[in-house]
Coordinates of C-alpha atoms in Angstrom, one line a residue:
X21 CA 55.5 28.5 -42.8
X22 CA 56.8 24.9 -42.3
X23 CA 57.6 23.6 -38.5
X24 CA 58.9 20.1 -37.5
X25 CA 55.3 19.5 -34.6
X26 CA 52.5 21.7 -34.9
X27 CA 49.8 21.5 -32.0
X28 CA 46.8 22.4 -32.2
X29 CA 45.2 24.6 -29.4
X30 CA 46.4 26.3 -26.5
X31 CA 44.7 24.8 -23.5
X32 CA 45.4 22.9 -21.2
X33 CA 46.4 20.1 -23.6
X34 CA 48.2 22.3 -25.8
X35 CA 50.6 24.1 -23.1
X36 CA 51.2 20.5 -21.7
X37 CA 52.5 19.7 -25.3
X38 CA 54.6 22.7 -25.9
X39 CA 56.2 22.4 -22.2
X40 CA 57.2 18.7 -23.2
X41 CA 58.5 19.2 -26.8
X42 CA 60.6 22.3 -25.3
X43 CA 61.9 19.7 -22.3
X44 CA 62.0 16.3 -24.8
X45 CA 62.6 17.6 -28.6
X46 CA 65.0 20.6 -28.6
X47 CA 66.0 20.4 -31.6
X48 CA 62.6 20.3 -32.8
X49 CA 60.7 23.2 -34.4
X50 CA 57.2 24.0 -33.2
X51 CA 54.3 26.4 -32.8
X52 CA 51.3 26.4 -31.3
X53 CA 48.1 27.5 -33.6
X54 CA 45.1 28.6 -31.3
X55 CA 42.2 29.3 -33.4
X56 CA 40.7 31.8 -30.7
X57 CA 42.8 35.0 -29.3
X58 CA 43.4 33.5 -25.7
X59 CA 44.9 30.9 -24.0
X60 CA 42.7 28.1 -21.8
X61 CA 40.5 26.4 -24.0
X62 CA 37.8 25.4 -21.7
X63 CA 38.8 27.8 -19.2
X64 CA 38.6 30.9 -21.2
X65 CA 35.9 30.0 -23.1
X66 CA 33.5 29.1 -20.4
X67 CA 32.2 32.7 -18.4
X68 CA 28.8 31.5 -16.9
X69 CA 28.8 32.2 -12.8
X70 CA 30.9 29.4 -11.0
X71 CA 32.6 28.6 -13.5
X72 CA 34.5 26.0 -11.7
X73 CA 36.7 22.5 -12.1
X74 CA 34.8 19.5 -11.6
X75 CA 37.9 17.0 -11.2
X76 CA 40.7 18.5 -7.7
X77 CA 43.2 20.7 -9.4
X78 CA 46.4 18.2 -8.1
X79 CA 45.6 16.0 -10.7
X80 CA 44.0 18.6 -13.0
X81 CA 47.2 20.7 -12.3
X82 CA 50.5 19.7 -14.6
X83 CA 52.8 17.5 -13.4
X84 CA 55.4 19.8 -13.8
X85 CA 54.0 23.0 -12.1
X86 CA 52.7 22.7 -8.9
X87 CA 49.0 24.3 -8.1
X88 CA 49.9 26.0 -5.0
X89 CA 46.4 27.7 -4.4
X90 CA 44.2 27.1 -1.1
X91 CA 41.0 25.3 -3.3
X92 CA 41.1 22.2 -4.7
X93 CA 38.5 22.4 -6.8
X94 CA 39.0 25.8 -8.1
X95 CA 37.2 28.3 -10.1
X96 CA 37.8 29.6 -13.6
X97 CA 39.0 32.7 -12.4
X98 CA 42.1 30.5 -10.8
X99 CA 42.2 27.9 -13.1
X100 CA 43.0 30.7 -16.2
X101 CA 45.5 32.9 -13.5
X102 CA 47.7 29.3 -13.5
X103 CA 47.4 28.4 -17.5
X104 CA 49.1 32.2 -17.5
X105 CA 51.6 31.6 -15.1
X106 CA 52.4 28.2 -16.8
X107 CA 52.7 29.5 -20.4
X108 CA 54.8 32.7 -19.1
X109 CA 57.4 30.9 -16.5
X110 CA 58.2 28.5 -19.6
X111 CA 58.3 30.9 -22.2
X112 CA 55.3 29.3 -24.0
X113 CA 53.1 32.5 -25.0
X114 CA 56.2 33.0 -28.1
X115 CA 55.2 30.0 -29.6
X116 CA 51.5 31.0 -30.1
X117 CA 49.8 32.0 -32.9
X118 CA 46.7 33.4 -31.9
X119 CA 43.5 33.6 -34.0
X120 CA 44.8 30.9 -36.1
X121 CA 41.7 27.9 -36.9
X122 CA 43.1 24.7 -39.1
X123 CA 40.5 24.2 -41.4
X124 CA 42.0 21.1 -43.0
X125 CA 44.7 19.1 -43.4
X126 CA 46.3 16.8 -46.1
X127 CA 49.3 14.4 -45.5
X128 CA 51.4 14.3 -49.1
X129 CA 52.7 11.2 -49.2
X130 CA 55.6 11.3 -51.5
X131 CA 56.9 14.3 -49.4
X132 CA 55.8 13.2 -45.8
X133 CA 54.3 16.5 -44.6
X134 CA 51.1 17.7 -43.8
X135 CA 49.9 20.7 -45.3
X136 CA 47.4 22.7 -43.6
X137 CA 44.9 25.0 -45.0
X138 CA 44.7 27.6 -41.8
X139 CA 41.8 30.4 -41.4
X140 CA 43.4 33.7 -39.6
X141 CA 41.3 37.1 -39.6
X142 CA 39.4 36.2 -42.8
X143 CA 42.6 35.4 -44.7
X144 CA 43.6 31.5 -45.5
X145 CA 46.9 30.9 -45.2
X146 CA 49.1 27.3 -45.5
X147 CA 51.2 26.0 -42.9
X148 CA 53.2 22.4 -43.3
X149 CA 54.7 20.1 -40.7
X150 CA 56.3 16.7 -40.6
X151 CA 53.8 16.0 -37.3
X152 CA 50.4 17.3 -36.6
X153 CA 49.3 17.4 -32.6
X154 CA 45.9 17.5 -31.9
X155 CA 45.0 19.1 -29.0
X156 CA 42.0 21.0 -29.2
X157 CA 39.6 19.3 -26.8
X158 CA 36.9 17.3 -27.4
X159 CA 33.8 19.1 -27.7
X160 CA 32.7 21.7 -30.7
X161 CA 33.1 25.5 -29.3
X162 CA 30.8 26.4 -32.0
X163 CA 28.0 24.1 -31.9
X164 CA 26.6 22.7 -28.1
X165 CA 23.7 20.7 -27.7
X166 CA 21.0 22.4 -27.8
X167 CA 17.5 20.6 -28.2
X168 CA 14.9 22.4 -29.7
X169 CA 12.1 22.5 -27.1
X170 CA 7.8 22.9 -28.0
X171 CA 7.6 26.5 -28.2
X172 CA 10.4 27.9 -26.9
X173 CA 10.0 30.8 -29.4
X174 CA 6.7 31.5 -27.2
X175 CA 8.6 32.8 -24.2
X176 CA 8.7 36.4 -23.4
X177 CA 12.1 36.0 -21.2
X178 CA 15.8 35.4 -21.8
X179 CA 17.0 31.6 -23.4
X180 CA 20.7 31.2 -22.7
X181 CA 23.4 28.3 -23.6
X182 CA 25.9 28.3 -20.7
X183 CA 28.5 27.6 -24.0
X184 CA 27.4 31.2 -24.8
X185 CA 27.0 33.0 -21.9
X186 CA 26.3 36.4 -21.7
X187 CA 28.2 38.3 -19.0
X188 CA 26.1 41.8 -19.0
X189 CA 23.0 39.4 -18.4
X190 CA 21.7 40.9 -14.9
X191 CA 20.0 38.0 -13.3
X192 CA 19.2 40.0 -10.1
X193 CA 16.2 39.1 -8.1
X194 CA 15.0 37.1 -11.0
X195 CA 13.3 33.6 -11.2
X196 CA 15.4 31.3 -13.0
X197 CA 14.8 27.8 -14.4
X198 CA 18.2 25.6 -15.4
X199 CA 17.4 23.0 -17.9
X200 CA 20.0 19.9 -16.8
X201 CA 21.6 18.1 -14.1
X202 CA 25.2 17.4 -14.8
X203 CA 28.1 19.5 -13.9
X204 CA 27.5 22.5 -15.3
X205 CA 23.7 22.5 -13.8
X206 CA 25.0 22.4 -10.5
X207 CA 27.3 24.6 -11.0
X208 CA 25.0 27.0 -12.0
X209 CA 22.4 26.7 -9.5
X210 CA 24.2 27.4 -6.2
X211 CA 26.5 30.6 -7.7
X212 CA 22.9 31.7 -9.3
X213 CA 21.4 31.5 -5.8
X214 CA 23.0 34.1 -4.3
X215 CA 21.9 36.8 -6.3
X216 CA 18.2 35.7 -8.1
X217 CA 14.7 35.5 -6.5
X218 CA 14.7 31.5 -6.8
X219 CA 16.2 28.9 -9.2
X220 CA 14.6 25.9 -10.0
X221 CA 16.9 23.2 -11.6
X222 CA 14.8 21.1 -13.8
X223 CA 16.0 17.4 -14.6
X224 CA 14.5 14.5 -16.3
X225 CA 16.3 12.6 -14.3
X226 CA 19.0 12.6 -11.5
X227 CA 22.7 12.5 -11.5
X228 CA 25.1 10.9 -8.5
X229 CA 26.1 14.1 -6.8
X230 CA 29.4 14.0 -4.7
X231 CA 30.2 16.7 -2.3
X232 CA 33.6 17.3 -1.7
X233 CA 36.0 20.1 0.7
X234 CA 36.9 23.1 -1.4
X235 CA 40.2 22.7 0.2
X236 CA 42.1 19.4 0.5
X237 CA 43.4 19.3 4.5
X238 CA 46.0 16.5 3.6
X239 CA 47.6 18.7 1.4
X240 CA 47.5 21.8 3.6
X241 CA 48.8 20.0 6.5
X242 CA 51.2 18.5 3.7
X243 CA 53.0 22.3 2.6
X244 CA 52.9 22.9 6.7
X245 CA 56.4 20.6 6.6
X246 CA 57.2 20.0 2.8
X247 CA 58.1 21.4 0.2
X248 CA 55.6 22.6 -2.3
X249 CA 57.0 20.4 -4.9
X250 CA 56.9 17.2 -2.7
X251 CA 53.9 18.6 -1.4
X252 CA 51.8 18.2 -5.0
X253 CA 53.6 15.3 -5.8
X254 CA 52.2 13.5 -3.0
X255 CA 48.6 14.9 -2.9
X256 CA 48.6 14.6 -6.3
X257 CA 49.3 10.5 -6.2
X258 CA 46.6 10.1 -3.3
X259 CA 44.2 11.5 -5.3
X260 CA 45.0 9.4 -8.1
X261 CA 44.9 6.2 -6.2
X262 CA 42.3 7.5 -4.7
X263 CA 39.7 8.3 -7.5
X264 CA 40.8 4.7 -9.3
X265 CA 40.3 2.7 -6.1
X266 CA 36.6 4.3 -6.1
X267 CA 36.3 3.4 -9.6
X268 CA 37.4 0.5 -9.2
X269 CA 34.8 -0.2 -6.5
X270 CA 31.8 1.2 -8.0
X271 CA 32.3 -0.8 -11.1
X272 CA 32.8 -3.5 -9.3
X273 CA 30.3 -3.2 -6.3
X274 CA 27.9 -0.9 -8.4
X275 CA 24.9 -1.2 -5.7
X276 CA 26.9 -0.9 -2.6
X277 CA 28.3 2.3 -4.2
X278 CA 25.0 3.5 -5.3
X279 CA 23.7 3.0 -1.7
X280 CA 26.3 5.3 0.2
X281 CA 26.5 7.6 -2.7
X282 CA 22.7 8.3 -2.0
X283 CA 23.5 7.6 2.1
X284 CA 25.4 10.7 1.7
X285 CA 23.1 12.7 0.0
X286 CA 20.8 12.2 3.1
X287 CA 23.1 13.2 5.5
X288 CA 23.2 16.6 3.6
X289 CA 19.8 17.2 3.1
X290 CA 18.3 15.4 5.8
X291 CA 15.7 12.3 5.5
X292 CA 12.6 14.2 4.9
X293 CA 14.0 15.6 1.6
X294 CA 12.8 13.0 -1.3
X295 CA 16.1 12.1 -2.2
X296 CA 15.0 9.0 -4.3
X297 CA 13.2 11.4 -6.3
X298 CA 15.9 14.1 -7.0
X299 CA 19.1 12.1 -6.0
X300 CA 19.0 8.4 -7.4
X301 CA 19.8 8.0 -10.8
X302 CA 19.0 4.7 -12.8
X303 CA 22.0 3.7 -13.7
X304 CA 25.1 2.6 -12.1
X305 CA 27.9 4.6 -10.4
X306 CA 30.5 5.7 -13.0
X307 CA 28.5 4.8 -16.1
X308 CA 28.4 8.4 -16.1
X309 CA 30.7 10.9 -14.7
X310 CA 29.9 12.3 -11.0
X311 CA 29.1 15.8 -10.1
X312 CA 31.4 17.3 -7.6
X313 CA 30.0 20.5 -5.7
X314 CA 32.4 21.7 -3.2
X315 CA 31.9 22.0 0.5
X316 CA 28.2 21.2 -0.5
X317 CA 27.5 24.5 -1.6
X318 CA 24.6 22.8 -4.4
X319 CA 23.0 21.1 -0.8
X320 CA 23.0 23.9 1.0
X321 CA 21.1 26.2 -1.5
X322 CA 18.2 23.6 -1.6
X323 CA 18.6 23.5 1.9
X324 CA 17.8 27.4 2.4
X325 CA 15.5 27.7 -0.3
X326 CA 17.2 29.8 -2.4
X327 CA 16.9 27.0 -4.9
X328 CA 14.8 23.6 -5.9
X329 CA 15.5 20.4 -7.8
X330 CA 12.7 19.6 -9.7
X331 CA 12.6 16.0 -11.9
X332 CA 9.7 16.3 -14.5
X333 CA 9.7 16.4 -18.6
X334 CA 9.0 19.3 -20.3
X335 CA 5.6 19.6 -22.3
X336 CA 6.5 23.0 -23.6
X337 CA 7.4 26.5 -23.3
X338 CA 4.8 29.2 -22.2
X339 CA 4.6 32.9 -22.4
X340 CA 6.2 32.9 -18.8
X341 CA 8.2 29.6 -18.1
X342 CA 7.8 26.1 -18.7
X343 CA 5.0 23.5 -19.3
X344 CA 5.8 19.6 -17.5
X345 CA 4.3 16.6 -18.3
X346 CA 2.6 16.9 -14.6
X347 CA 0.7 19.9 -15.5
X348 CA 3.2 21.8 -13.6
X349 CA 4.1 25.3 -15.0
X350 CA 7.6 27.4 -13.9
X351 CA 7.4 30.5 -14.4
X352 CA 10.8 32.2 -15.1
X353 CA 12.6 35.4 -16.2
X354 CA 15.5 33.7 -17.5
X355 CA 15.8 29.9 -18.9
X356 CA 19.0 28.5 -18.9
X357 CA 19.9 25.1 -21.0
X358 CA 22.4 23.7 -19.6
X359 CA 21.9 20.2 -22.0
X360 CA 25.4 19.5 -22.7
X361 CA 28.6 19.6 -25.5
X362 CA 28.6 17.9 -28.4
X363 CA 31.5 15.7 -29.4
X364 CA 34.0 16.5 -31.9
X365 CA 37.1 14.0 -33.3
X366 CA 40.6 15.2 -34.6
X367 CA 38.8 18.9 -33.3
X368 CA 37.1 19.5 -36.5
X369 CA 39.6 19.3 -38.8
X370 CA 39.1 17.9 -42.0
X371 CA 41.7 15.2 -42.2
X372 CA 42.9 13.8 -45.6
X373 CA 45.5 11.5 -46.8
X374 CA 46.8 12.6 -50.3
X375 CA 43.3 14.2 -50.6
X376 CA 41.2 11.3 -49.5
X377 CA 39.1 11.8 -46.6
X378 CA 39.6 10.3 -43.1
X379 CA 37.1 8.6 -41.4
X380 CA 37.8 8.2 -37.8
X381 CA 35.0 5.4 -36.8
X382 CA 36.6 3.2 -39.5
X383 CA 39.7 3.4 -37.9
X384 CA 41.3 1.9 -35.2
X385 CA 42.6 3.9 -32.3
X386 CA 46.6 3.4 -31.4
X387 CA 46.9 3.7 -27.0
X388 CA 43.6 6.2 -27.5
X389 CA 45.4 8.7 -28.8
X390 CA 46.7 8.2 -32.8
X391 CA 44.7 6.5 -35.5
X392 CA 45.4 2.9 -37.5
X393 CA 46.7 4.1 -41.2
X394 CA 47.2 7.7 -40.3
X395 CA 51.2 8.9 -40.2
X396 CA 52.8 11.2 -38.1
X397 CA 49.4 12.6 -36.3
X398 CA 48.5 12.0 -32.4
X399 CA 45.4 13.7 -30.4
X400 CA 45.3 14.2 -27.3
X401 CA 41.7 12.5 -25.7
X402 CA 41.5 13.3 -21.8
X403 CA 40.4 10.5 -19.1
X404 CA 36.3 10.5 -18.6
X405 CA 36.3 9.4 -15.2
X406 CA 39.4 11.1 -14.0
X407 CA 41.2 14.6 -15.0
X408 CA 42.0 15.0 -18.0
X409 CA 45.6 16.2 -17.9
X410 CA 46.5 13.2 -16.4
X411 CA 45.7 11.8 -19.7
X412 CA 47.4 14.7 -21.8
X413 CA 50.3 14.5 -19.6
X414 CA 51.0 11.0 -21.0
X415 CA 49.9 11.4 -24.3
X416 CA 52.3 14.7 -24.9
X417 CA 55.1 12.3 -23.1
X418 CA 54.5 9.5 -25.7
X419 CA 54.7 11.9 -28.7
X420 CA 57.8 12.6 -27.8
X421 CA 59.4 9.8 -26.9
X422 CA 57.9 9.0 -30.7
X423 CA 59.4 12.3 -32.2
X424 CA 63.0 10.9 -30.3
X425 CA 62.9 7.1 -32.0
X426 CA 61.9 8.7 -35.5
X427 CA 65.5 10.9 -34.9
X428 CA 67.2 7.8 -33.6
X429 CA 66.0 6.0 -36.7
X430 CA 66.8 8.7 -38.6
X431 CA 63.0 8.5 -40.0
X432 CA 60.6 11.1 -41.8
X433 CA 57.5 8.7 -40.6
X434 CA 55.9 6.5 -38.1
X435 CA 52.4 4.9 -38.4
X436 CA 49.9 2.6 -36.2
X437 CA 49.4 -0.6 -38.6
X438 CA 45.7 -1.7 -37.9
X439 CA 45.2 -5.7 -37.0
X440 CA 42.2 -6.8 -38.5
X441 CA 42.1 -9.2 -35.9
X442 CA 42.1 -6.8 -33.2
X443 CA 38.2 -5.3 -34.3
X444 CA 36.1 -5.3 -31.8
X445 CA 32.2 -3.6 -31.5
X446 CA 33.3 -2.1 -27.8
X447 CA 32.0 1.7 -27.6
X448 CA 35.4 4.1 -27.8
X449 CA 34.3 5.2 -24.6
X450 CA 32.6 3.0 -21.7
X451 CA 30.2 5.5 -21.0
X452 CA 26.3 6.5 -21.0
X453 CA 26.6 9.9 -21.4
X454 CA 24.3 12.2 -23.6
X455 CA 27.2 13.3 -25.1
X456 CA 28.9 9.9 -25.3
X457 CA 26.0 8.5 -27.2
X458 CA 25.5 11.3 -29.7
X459 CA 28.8 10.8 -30.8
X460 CA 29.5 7.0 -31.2
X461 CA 29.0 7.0 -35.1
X462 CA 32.0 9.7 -35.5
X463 CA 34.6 8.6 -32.6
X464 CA 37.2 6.1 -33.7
X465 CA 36.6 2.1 -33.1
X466 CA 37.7 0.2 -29.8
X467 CA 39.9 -2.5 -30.2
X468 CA 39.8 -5.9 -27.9
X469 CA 43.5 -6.1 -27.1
X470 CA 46.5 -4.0 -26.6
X471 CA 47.3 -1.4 -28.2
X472 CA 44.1 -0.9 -29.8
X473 CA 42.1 -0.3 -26.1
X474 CA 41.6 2.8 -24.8
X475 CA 41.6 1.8 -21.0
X476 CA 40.6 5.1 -19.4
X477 CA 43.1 3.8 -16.4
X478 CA 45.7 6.0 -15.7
X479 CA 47.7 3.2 -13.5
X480 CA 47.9 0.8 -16.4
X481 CA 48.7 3.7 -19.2
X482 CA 51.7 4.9 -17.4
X483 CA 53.2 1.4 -18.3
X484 CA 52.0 1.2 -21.7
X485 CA 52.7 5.0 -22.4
X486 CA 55.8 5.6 -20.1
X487 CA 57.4 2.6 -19.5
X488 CA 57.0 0.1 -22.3
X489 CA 59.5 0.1 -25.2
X490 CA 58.3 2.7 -28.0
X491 CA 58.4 0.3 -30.9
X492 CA 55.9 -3.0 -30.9
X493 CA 55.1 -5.3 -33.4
X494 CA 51.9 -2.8 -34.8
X495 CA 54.0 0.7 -35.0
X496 CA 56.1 1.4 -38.5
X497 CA 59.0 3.5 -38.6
X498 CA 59.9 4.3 -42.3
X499 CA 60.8 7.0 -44.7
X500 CA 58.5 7.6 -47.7
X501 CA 60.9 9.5 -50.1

């Protein structure tokens, strides 16, 4: 099967793409090839309890369909009901091809295509397209981090990934221990609460914690006397500007940030709780991405003892819980590790050019979404300190504005050149992350000037992405044939 664009995934990246090629390209062919039999990426993949959004769904939401529901910060359950809605009110499901993994992928050269070797129900089949769209995510769906702990075979109780979660697991009046303290920990903990004996969430160290309203007011008060369109549009840009000024300020006023970050923590759980134990991280605000737990619901389990923080490092495993470095032992029924996602780039595809292998660290990376060298391929790499469809949003805009010169050209091929000059040793991502971290050797490099920095600022991308002329000095438009 040969199409003109074919994008990889259908999540939230993916529909985003197919809604702008439909909008932008008409007279381009597409399909969508999923690799799993659903829709949602993240959001369908994900069923531990709370499952929830850790960015506000206006900016989370797509730009072009309005998220009309009460919460702002939604659960999975929503979050999955609008990806439907979305792929359905725009005819999107059609262009699906479900249970449909790219395995590889080869640009020929002499015949400016890709060809793509594609794994569907045991059977490998080969697809080709003039333009291959990335949108997969960023993290492996088979393979999460997963330390191996001392003894951990030793214990006589459940061990559970949250990547893997097992939904006939009946955690009823049972102790449970969560192994982490980023969003999916407190996630966890509160919606675990309401049903076990206790949960203890176990952390080596502590992570800036941000309570937030479930529901945004302005916004409500906003769809009182708007229209639901104007409505979004306008909560949606406040909490842009919003979540950039407080980036802004905690990057540049780290400590004043840190201090009324952990003022507010107080105010939740009152100054007897040891806050600079279980609250104050080491680093600076934003050098890792803040945990949101809506109306405080995190604070108040702690709060009515349903559930405890504890910060310690695990010695080992036992028959019944977990060993700490204090001498400390939690006992447990149930052990969940939530320790993270690991990385992916170009979402685990093997990527060739005329059968030689792609490397994306020795590569530049074109406005953080296509590679130096590489033709007629773009991915789509979400903001880390914002949501991540604002990010996809512009990314699926640029490709087509790109798809759109290469007709106006009347051109099979457009390619990033890299500038030697432009090599820089500035991480891909600004960020301290486990994850990050884990990953630096395999994401693509950073460069020091435009277009080769990825500026994880949505207010400076919409020029460079939506405004700015297509064609620079660094971007080739050419036929191979």
């Amino acid at each position: 099967m040969h199409k003109d664009v074919i994008v990889v995934g259908a999540g939230i990246s993916g529909i985003g793409a197919a809604y702008n090629l439909q909008k932008s390209c008409k007279s381009r062919s597409f399909s969508i090839l999923e690799g799993r039999d659903n829709i949602g990426g993240t959001w369908d993949l994900f069923k531990y309890p709370g499952i929830r959004s850790d960015s506000d769904m206006h900016t989370l939401g797509f730009r072009f369909k309005p998220w009309i529901n009460k919460k702002t910060i939604a659960d999975g359950t929503s979050i999955m009901n609008y990806l439907n809605e979305t792929v359905d009110e725009f005819n999107i499901r059609e262009k699906i091809l479900f249970n449909h993994k790219i395995i590889a992928a080869n640009w020929i050269s002499d015949k400016s295509y890709w060809e793509l070797d594609v794994l569907s129900n045991n059977q490998e089949l080969k697809f080709t397209c003039n333009f291959l769209f990335m949108c997969g995510g960023y993290y492996s769906y088979d393979k999460p981090f997963q330390p191996n702990f001392p003894n951990q075979e030793d214990f006589n109780g459940t061990v559970i990934h949250p990547q893997f979660w097992d939904e006939s697991l009946n955690y009823d009046n049972k102790n449970i221990i969560v192994i982490g303290s980023g969003a999916t920990a407190v996630t966890l903990v509160p919606a675990l609460a309401k049903r076990a004996k206790h949960v203890h969430m176990l952390q080596r160290s502590p992570s800036y914690i941000l309570s937030r309203p479930e529901e945004d007011v302005i916004n409500t008060r906003l769809k009182k006397v708007l229209p639901a369109k104007l409505a979004y549009f306008l909560t949606r840009w406040k909490n842009i500007l919003l979540t950039s000024f407080f980036f802004f300020m905690s990057r540049k006023y780290p400590e004043r940030t840190k201090t009324r970050v952990i003022e507010m923590v107080k105010e939740e759980l009152g100054e007897e709780y040891d806050v600079e134990k279980h609250f104050t991280p080491s680093y600076k605000p934003w050098d890792q991405r803040m945990c949101l737990v809506p109306d405080g619901d995190l604070f108040n389990a702690l709060k009515d003892k349903s559930a405890t923080v504890v910060t310690d490092h695990i010695e080992k495993f036992t028959n019944e819980g977990i060993l700490l470095k204090s001498g400390t032992e939690l006992k447990a029924d149930i052990i969940i590790s939530a320790t993270g996602i690991e990385l992916n780039v170009l979402n685990d595809i093997k990527v060739c050019i005329d059968g030689r292998d792609i490397e994306p660290h020795n590569r530049l990376s074109y406005k953080g979404m296509m590679l130096g060298g590489v033709p007629n391929l773009a991915f789509s790499f979400g903001y880390v300190n914002a949501s991540w469809t604002l990010r996809a949003d512009l990314t699926c805009e640029y490709v087509c504005r790109l798809l759109n010169q290469m007709d106006k050209q009347k051109v099979t091929t457009c390619m990033p050149q890299e500038d030697p000059t432009a090599v820089s040793d500035d991480e891909y991502i600004d960020f301290t992350s486990g994850y990050v971290q884990r990953a630096l050797d395999r994401l693509p490099k950073q460069g020091n000037k435009s277009p080769w920095r990825n500026y994880q600022n949505y207010l400076i991308d919409i020029f460079y992405v939506r405004i700015f002329s297509i064609k620079d000095s660094t971007i080739r438009f050419y036929n191979s044939k």
